[in-house]
PDB file of C-alpha atoms in Angstrom:
ATOM      1  CA  SER N  79     -11.894  -9.076  16.101  1.00  0.00           C
ATOM      2  CA  GLN N  80      -9.700  -6.878  13.983  1.00  0.00           C
ATOM      3  CA  THR N  81      -9.869  -3.102  14.132  1.00  0.00           C
ATOM      4  CA  ILE N  82      -8.060  -0.300  12.370  1.00  0.00           C
ATOM      5  CA  HIS N  83      -7.637   3.227  13.622  1.00  0.00           C
ATOM      6  CA  GLN N  84      -6.125   6.260  12.005  1.00  0.00           C
ATOM      7  CA  TRP N  85      -5.607   9.779  13.283  1.00  0.00           C
ATOM      8  CA  PRO N  86      -5.999  12.643  13.269  1.00  0.00           C
ATOM      9  CA  ALA N  87      -9.430  12.667  11.651  1.00  0.00           C
ATOM     10  CA  THR N  88      -9.119  16.210  10.395  1.00  0.00           C
ATOM     11  CA  LEU N  89      -6.279  18.651  10.090  1.00  0.00           C
ATOM     12  CA  VAL N  90      -5.575  21.971   8.438  1.00  0.00           C
ATOM     13  CA  GLN N  91      -1.962  22.700   7.677  1.00  0.00           C
ATOM     14  CA  PRO N  92      -0.124  25.591   5.999  1.00  0.00           C
ATOM     15  CA  VAL N  93       1.915  25.012   2.869  1.00  0.00           C
ATOM     16  CA  GLY N  94       5.433  23.991   3.733  1.00  0.00           C
ATOM     17  CA  SER N  95       4.565  22.505   7.108  1.00  0.00           C
ATOM     18  CA  PRO N  96       5.270  18.866   8.042  1.00  0.00           C
ATOM     19  CA  LEU N  97       2.720  16.074   8.192  1.00  0.00           C
ATOM     20  CA  SER N  98       2.324  12.893  10.162  1.00  0.00           C
ATOM     21  CA  LEU N  99      -0.675  10.575   9.860  1.00  0.00           C
ATOM     22  CA  GLU N 100      -0.722   7.419  11.896  1.00  0.00           C
ATOM     23  CA  CYS N 101      -2.556   4.144  11.449  1.00  0.00           C
ATOM     24  CA  THR N 102      -2.661   1.119  13.722  1.00  0.00           C
ATOM     25  CA  VAL N 103      -4.267  -2.270  13.322  1.00  0.00           C
ATOM     26  CA  GLU N 104      -5.329  -4.545  16.149  1.00  0.00           C
ATOM     27  CA  GLY N 105      -6.332  -8.175  16.278  1.00  0.00           C
ATOM     28  CA  THR N 106      -4.168  -9.495  13.465  1.00  0.00           C
ATOM     29  CA  SER N 107      -0.508 -10.068  12.773  1.00  0.00           C
ATOM     30  CA  ASN N 108       1.667  -9.438   9.734  1.00  0.00           C
ATOM     31  CA  PRO N 109      -1.028  -7.575   7.791  1.00  0.00           C
ATOM     32  CA  ASN N 110      -0.433  -5.888   4.466  1.00  0.00           C
ATOM     33  CA  LEU N 111      -0.855  -2.150   5.045  1.00  0.00           C
ATOM     34  CA  TYR N 112      -1.871   0.562   2.604  1.00  0.00           C
ATOM     35  CA  TRP N 113      -2.164   4.313   2.300  1.00  0.00           C
ATOM     36  CA  TYR N 114      -4.629   5.642  -0.268  1.00  0.00           C
ATOM     37  CA  ARG N 115      -5.485   9.236  -1.075  1.00  0.00           C
ATOM     38  CA  GLN N 116      -8.719  10.553  -2.495  1.00  0.00           C
ATOM     39  CA  ALA N 117      -8.873  14.051  -3.924  1.00  0.00           C
ATOM     40  CA  ALA N 118     -12.245  15.778  -3.929  1.00  0.00           C
ATOM     41  CA  GLY N 119     -14.627  13.972  -6.280  1.00  0.00           C
ATOM     42  CA  ARG N 120     -11.963  11.523  -7.412  1.00  0.00           C
ATOM     43  CA  GLY N 121     -11.138   7.863  -6.985  1.00  0.00           C
ATOM     44  CA  LEU N 122      -8.736   6.090  -4.650  1.00  0.00           C
ATOM     45  CA  GLN N 123      -5.083   6.566  -5.459  1.00  0.00           C
ATOM     46  CA  LEU N 124      -2.657   4.051  -3.990  1.00  0.00           C
ATOM     47  CA  LEU N 125       0.254   5.896  -2.378  1.00  0.00           C
ATOM     48  CA  PHE N 126       2.183   3.279  -0.419  1.00  0.00           C
ATOM     49  CA  TYR N 127       1.841  -0.327   0.611  1.00  0.00           C
ATOM     50  CA  SER N 128       3.811  -2.575   2.897  1.00  0.00           C
ATOM     51  CA  VAL N 129       3.997  -6.339   3.266  1.00  0.00           C
ATOM     52  CA  GLY N 130       6.207  -6.272   6.364  1.00  0.00           C
ATOM     53  CA  ILE N 131       8.132  -4.178   8.871  1.00  0.00           C
ATOM     54  CA  GLY N 132      10.458  -1.797   7.098  1.00  0.00           C
ATOM     55  CA  GLN N 133       9.194  -2.886   3.659  1.00  0.00           C
ATOM     56  CA  ILE N 134       7.590   0.041   1.874  1.00  0.00           C
ATOM     57  CA  SER N 135       6.586   0.211  -1.774  1.00  0.00           C
ATOM     58  CA  SER N 136       5.845   3.616  -3.275  1.00  0.00           C
ATOM     59  CA  GLU N 137       3.384   4.003  -6.101  1.00  0.00           C
ATOM     60  CA  VAL N 138       3.429   7.704  -6.845  1.00  0.00           C
ATOM     61  CA  PRO N 139       6.545   9.885  -6.724  1.00  0.00           C
ATOM     62  CA  GLN N 140       5.782  12.872  -4.558  1.00  0.00           C
ATOM     63  CA  ASN N 141       6.835  14.645  -1.403  1.00  0.00           C
ATOM     64  CA  LEU N 142       5.222  12.040   0.841  1.00  0.00           C
ATOM     65  CA  SER N 143       6.884   9.103   2.568  1.00  0.00           C
ATOM     66  CA  ALA N 144       5.708   6.155   4.607  1.00  0.00           C
ATOM     67  CA  SER N 145       7.214   4.065   7.362  1.00  0.00           C
ATOM     68  CA  ARG N 146       6.300   0.888   9.186  1.00  0.00           C
ATOM     69  CA  PRO N 147       8.185   0.892  12.459  1.00  0.00           C
ATOM     70  CA  GLN N 148       6.108  -1.907  13.943  1.00  0.00           C
ATOM     71  CA  ASP N 149       4.133  -4.806  12.506  1.00  0.00           C
ATOM     72  CA  ARG N 150       0.764  -3.114  12.900  1.00  0.00           C
ATOM     73  CA  GLN N 151       1.715   0.546  12.614  1.00  0.00           C
ATOM     74  CA  PHE N 152       1.857   2.542   9.399  1.00  0.00           C
ATOM     75  CA  ILE N 153       2.824   6.199   9.260  1.00  0.00           C
ATOM     76  CA  LEU N 154       2.460   8.672   6.404  1.00  0.00           C
ATOM     77  CA  SER N 155       4.730  11.711   6.517  1.00  0.00           C
ATOM     78  CA  SER N 156       5.804  14.776   4.675  1.00  0.00           C
ATOM     79  CA  LYS N 157       8.529  17.294   5.426  1.00  0.00           C
ATOM     80  CA  LYS N 158       6.888  20.088   3.448  1.00  0.00           C
ATOM     81  CA  LEU N 159       3.260  19.994   2.396  1.00  0.00           C
ATOM     82  CA  LEU N 160       2.031  21.252  -0.965  1.00  0.00           C
ATOM     83  CA  LEU N 161      -1.415  22.557  -1.815  1.00  0.00           C
ATOM     84  CA  SER N 162      -1.895  19.469  -3.973  1.00  0.00           C
ATOM     85  CA  ASP N 163      -1.494  17.240  -0.909  1.00  0.00           C
ATOM     86  CA  SER N 164      -4.989  18.180   0.242  1.00  0.00           C
ATOM     87  CA  GLY N 165      -7.358  15.246   0.261  1.00  0.00           C
ATOM     88  CA  PHE N 166      -8.866  12.371   2.154  1.00  0.00           C
ATOM     89  CA  TYR N 167      -6.254   9.878   3.299  1.00  0.00           C
ATOM     90  CA  LEU N 168      -7.270   6.322   3.988  1.00  0.00           C
ATOM     91  CA  CYS N 169      -5.299   3.598   5.696  1.00  0.00           C
ATOM     92  CA  ALA N 170      -6.250  -0.009   5.033  1.00  0.00           C
ATOM     93  CA  TRP N 171      -5.098  -3.509   5.813  1.00  0.00           C
ATOM     94  CA  SER N 172      -5.476  -6.906   4.233  1.00  0.00           C
ATOM     95  CA  VAL N 173      -4.536 -10.412   5.139  1.00  0.00           C
ATOM     96  CA  ASP N 174      -1.031 -11.285   3.984  1.00  0.00           C
ATOM     97  CA  ARG N 175      -1.299 -13.413   0.830  1.00  0.00           C
ATOM     98  CA  GLY N 176      -5.062 -13.323   1.137  1.00  0.00           C
ATOM     99  CA  SER N 177      -7.818 -12.714  -1.353  1.00  0.00           C
ATOM    100  CA  GLY N 178      -7.309  -8.982  -1.574  1.00  0.00           C
ATOM    101  CA  GLU N 179     -10.122  -7.980   0.748  1.00  0.00           C
ATOM    102  CA  LEU N 180      -9.302  -4.612   2.266  1.00  0.00           C
ATOM    103  CA  PHE N 181     -10.422  -3.162   5.586  1.00  0.00           C
ATOM    104  CA  PHE N 182     -10.336   0.602   5.794  1.00  0.00           C
ATOM    105  CA  GLY N 183      -9.868   3.076   8.598  1.00  0.00           C
ATOM    106  CA  GLU N 184     -12.066   6.091   9.200  1.00  0.00           C
ATOM    107  CA  GLY N 185      -9.937   8.392   7.081  1.00  0.00           C
ATOM    108  CA  SER N 186      -8.037  11.630   7.690  1.00  0.00           C
ATOM    109  CA  ARG N 187      -9.084  14.773   5.883  1.00  0.00           C
ATOM    110  CA  LEU N 188      -6.141  17.063   5.181  1.00  0.00           C
ATOM    111  CA  THR N 189      -6.555  20.620   3.999  1.00  0.00           C
ATOM    112  CA  VAL N 190      -3.408  22.465   2.996  1.00  0.00           C
ATOM    113  CA  LEU N 191      -3.781  26.246   2.883  1.00  0.00           C
TER     114      LEU N 191
ATOM    115  CA  LEU T 219      -1.983  -6.306 -12.207  1.00  0.00           C
ATOM    116  CA  ALA T 220      -5.466  -6.489 -13.617  1.00  0.00           C
ATOM    117  CA  LYS T 221      -6.845  -3.120 -14.664  1.00  0.00           C
ATOM    118  CA  THR T 222     -10.549  -2.582 -14.118  1.00  0.00           C
ATOM    119  CA  THR T 223     -13.016  -0.550 -16.162  1.00  0.00           C
ATOM    120  CA  GLN T 224     -16.453   0.494 -14.924  1.00  0.00           C
ATOM    121  CA  PRO T 225     -19.061   3.000 -16.054  1.00  0.00           C
ATOM    122  CA  ILE T 226     -18.430   6.388 -14.509  1.00  0.00           C
ATOM    123  CA  SER T 227     -22.009   6.875 -13.372  1.00  0.00           C
ATOM    124  CA  MET T 228     -25.445   5.277 -13.326  1.00  0.00           C
ATOM    125  CA  ASP T 229     -28.915   6.459 -12.382  1.00  0.00           C
ATOM    126  CA  SER T 230     -31.714   4.356 -10.993  1.00  0.00           C
ATOM    127  CA  TYR T 231     -35.014   4.658  -9.132  1.00  0.00           C
ATOM    128  CA  GLU T 232     -36.013   3.289  -5.794  1.00  0.00           C
ATOM    129  CA  GLY T 233     -37.146  -0.326  -5.902  1.00  0.00           C
ATOM    130  CA  GLN T 234     -35.327  -1.162  -9.112  1.00  0.00           C
ATOM    131  CA  GLU T 235     -32.578  -3.718  -9.549  1.00  0.00           C
ATOM    132  CA  VAL T 236     -29.216  -2.216 -10.451  1.00  0.00           C
ATOM    133  CA  ASN T 237     -26.468  -4.057 -12.278  1.00  0.00           C
ATOM    134  CA  ILE T 238     -22.963  -2.597 -12.449  1.00  0.00           C
ATOM    135  CA  THR T 239     -20.468  -4.327 -14.693  1.00  0.00           C
ATOM    136  CA  CYS T 240     -16.714  -4.246 -14.337  1.00  0.00           C
ATOM    137  CA  SER T 241     -14.269  -5.340 -17.041  1.00  0.00           C
ATOM    138  CA  HIS T 242     -10.971  -6.924 -16.050  1.00  0.00           C
ATOM    139  CA  ASN T 243      -9.553  -8.512 -19.169  1.00  0.00           C
ATOM    140  CA  ASN T 244      -6.150  -9.431 -17.752  1.00  0.00           C
ATOM    141  CA  ILE T 245      -7.286 -10.972 -14.502  1.00  0.00           C
ATOM    142  CA  ALA T 246      -4.765 -13.465 -13.127  1.00  0.00           C
ATOM    143  CA  THR T 247      -5.623 -17.075 -12.424  1.00  0.00           C
ATOM    144  CA  ASN T 248      -5.646 -16.679  -8.658  1.00  0.00           C
ATOM    145  CA  ASP T 249      -7.154 -13.188  -8.472  1.00  0.00           C
ATOM    146  CA  TYR T 250     -10.378 -12.592  -6.595  1.00  0.00           C
ATOM    147  CA  ILE T 251     -12.987  -9.982  -7.503  1.00  0.00           C
ATOM    148  CA  THR T 252     -14.144  -7.763  -4.683  1.00  0.00           C
ATOM    149  CA  TRP T 253     -16.749  -4.991  -4.704  1.00  0.00           C
ATOM    150  CA  TYR T 254     -16.799  -2.052  -2.335  1.00  0.00           C
ATOM    151  CA  GLN T 255     -19.267   0.711  -1.521  1.00  0.00           C
ATOM    152  CA  GLN T 256     -18.136   4.172  -0.499  1.00  0.00           C
ATOM    153  CA  PHE T 257     -20.121   7.027   0.979  1.00  0.00           C
ATOM    154  CA  PRO T 258     -18.711  10.561   1.129  1.00  0.00           C
ATOM    155  CA  SER T 259     -16.040  11.077   3.784  1.00  0.00           C
ATOM    156  CA  GLN T 260     -15.949   7.382   4.653  1.00  0.00           C
ATOM    157  CA  GLY T 261     -13.644   4.540   3.765  1.00  0.00           C
ATOM    158  CA  PRO T 262     -14.886   1.964   1.262  1.00  0.00           C
ATOM    159  CA  ARG T 263     -16.879  -0.859   2.734  1.00  0.00           C
ATOM    160  CA  PHE T 264     -16.768  -4.462   1.558  1.00  0.00           C
ATOM    161  CA  ILE T 265     -19.921  -5.617  -0.239  1.00  0.00           C
ATOM    162  CA  ILE T 266     -19.143  -8.971  -1.799  1.00  0.00           C
ATOM    163  CA  GLN T 267     -16.297 -11.083  -3.118  1.00  0.00           C
ATOM    164  CA  GLY T 268     -16.112 -13.926  -5.595  1.00  0.00           C
ATOM    165  CA  TYR T 269     -13.802 -16.038  -7.681  1.00  0.00           C
ATOM    166  CA  LYS T 270     -16.121 -17.583 -10.258  1.00  0.00           C
ATOM    167  CA  THR T 271     -19.811 -18.237 -11.053  1.00  0.00           C
ATOM    168  CA  LYS T 272     -22.283 -16.597  -8.702  1.00  0.00           C
ATOM    169  CA  VAL T 273     -22.063 -15.415  -5.138  1.00  0.00           C
ATOM    170  CA  THR T 274     -24.960 -14.033  -3.132  1.00  0.00           C
ATOM    171  CA  ASN T 275     -25.157 -12.480   0.295  1.00  0.00           C
ATOM    172  CA  GLU T 276     -27.740 -10.461   2.159  1.00  0.00           C
ATOM    173  CA  VAL T 277     -27.088  -7.249   0.252  1.00  0.00           C
ATOM    174  CA  ALA T 278     -25.942  -8.185  -3.262  1.00  0.00           C
ATOM    175  CA  SER T 279     -25.160 -10.798  -5.855  1.00  0.00           C
ATOM    176  CA  LEU T 280     -22.003 -11.114  -7.897  1.00  0.00           C
ATOM    177  CA  PHE T 281     -22.053 -12.762 -11.294  1.00  0.00           C
ATOM    178  CA  ILE T 282     -18.778 -13.893 -12.857  1.00  0.00           C
ATOM    179  CA  PRO T 283     -18.740 -15.540 -16.295  1.00  0.00           C
ATOM    180  CA  ALA T 284     -16.564 -18.535 -17.033  1.00  0.00           C
ATOM    181  CA  ASP T 285     -13.764 -16.508 -18.624  1.00  0.00           C
ATOM    182  CA  ARG T 286     -13.690 -14.216 -15.541  1.00  0.00           C
ATOM    183  CA  LYS T 287     -12.902 -11.188 -17.710  1.00  0.00           C
ATOM    184  CA  SER T 288     -15.815  -9.261 -16.294  1.00  0.00           C
ATOM    185  CA  SER T 289     -18.100  -9.279 -13.296  1.00  0.00           C
ATOM    186  CA  THR T 290     -21.493  -7.811 -12.506  1.00  0.00           C
ATOM    187  CA  LEU T 291     -22.612  -6.523  -9.147  1.00  0.00           C
ATOM    188  CA  SER T 292     -26.368  -6.792  -8.745  1.00  0.00           C
ATOM    189  CA  LEU T 293     -28.187  -4.729  -6.126  1.00  0.00           C
ATOM    190  CA  PRO T 294     -31.815  -5.814  -5.711  1.00  0.00           C
ATOM    191  CA  ARG T 295     -34.481  -3.204  -5.045  1.00  0.00           C
ATOM    192  CA  VAL T 296     -32.232  -0.232  -4.381  1.00  0.00           C
ATOM    193  CA  SER T 297     -33.189   2.539  -1.983  1.00  0.00           C
ATOM    194  CA  LEU T 298     -32.042   6.127  -1.663  1.00  0.00           C
ATOM    195  CA  SER T 299     -29.433   5.002   0.853  1.00  0.00           C
ATOM    196  CA  ASP T 300     -27.703   2.964  -1.846  1.00  0.00           C
ATOM    197  CA  THR T 301     -26.564   6.180  -3.505  1.00  0.00           C
ATOM    198  CA  ALA T 302     -22.793   5.831  -3.336  1.00  0.00           C
ATOM    199  CA  VAL T 303     -19.671   5.075  -5.334  1.00  0.00           C
ATOM    200  CA  TYR T 304     -19.082   1.414  -6.136  1.00  0.00           C
ATOM    201  CA  TYR T 305     -15.632   0.022  -6.871  1.00  0.00           C
ATOM    202  CA  CYS T 306     -14.559  -3.339  -8.171  1.00  0.00           C
ATOM    203  CA  LEU T 307     -11.106  -4.496  -7.177  1.00  0.00           C
ATOM    204  CA  VAL T 308      -9.246  -7.386  -8.705  1.00  0.00           C
ATOM    205  CA  GLY T 309      -6.309  -8.865  -6.906  1.00  0.00           C
ATOM    206  CA  GLY T 310      -4.976 -11.105  -4.205  1.00  0.00           C
ATOM    207  CA  SER T 311      -2.892 -13.468  -6.276  1.00  0.00           C
ATOM    208  CA  SER T 312       0.244 -11.368  -6.232  1.00  0.00           C
ATOM    209  CA  ASN T 313       2.530 -11.702  -3.245  1.00  0.00           C
ATOM    210  CA  THR T 314       3.553  -8.071  -3.694  1.00  0.00           C
ATOM    211  CA  GLY T 315       0.379  -7.003  -1.921  1.00  0.00           C
ATOM    212  CA  LYS T 316      -0.339  -4.292  -4.460  1.00  0.00           C
ATOM    213  CA  LEU T 317      -4.051  -3.450  -4.804  1.00  0.00           C
ATOM    214  CA  ILE T 318      -5.178  -0.706  -7.164  1.00  0.00           C
ATOM    215  CA  PHE T 319      -8.723   0.596  -7.518  1.00  0.00           C
ATOM    216  CA  GLY T 320     -10.362   1.649 -10.744  1.00  0.00           C
ATOM    217  CA  GLN T 321     -12.286   4.870 -11.111  1.00  0.00           C
ATOM    218  CA  GLY T 322     -15.497   3.527  -9.567  1.00  0.00           C
ATOM    219  CA  THR T 323     -19.155   3.953 -10.531  1.00  0.00           C
ATOM    220  CA  THR T 324     -21.246   6.688  -8.963  1.00  0.00           C
ATOM    221  CA  LEU T 325     -24.761   5.335  -8.481  1.00  0.00           C
ATOM    222  CA  GLN T 326     -27.510   7.892  -7.997  1.00  0.00           C
ATOM    223  CA  VAL T 327     -30.808   6.466  -6.767  1.00  0.00           C
ATOM    224  CA  LYS T 328     -33.786   8.741  -7.318  1.00  0.00           C
ATOM    225  CA  PRO T 329     -37.170   8.660  -5.555  1.00  0.00           C
TER     226      PRO T 329
END
């Protein structure tokens, strides 16, 4: 069966510090991968998605970046965090060229102070 | 990409049936309609998916009219534990992989 893991689950970072969130998927190959962010009390904002290794599409211009070094690994990064980067970050995967059904990870809660 | 519109919030009482409608006027021919449930500090969870007419599973029903420009999620006999945010997502036909959520509907079930 397929599983998705993301870490860390919680982190508190000072403004201006770097960020790295990692997500891995098991039990499937060539998945579409996604990073969403959810600010407190808000909906799901699509940040990045990827349909293959090294293929990253950015939805929102910001100080975040994403990389896909391996087929089932998706990394969200920042060189310098802003206060507005605080939120709940969710990684998800879907079947390539599938029906659009998404499977989400447990989420990573980031607080920037 | 099809944009979705849902009510921001709804209230209900335990034991009642709840219907949440989502509008998606520019749905593409090959798009599917998928509904998710999200509890605080958790990722959304799949509830049901359909393409046309009616789909039913153990937790919900999904009604899709012939023109597919809207869909209605029906939750029978809700309980307090159904209090959550519900999202409809339209997509799957595009080979870009892009999937965007609407604002979701916050359902509050009262005793």
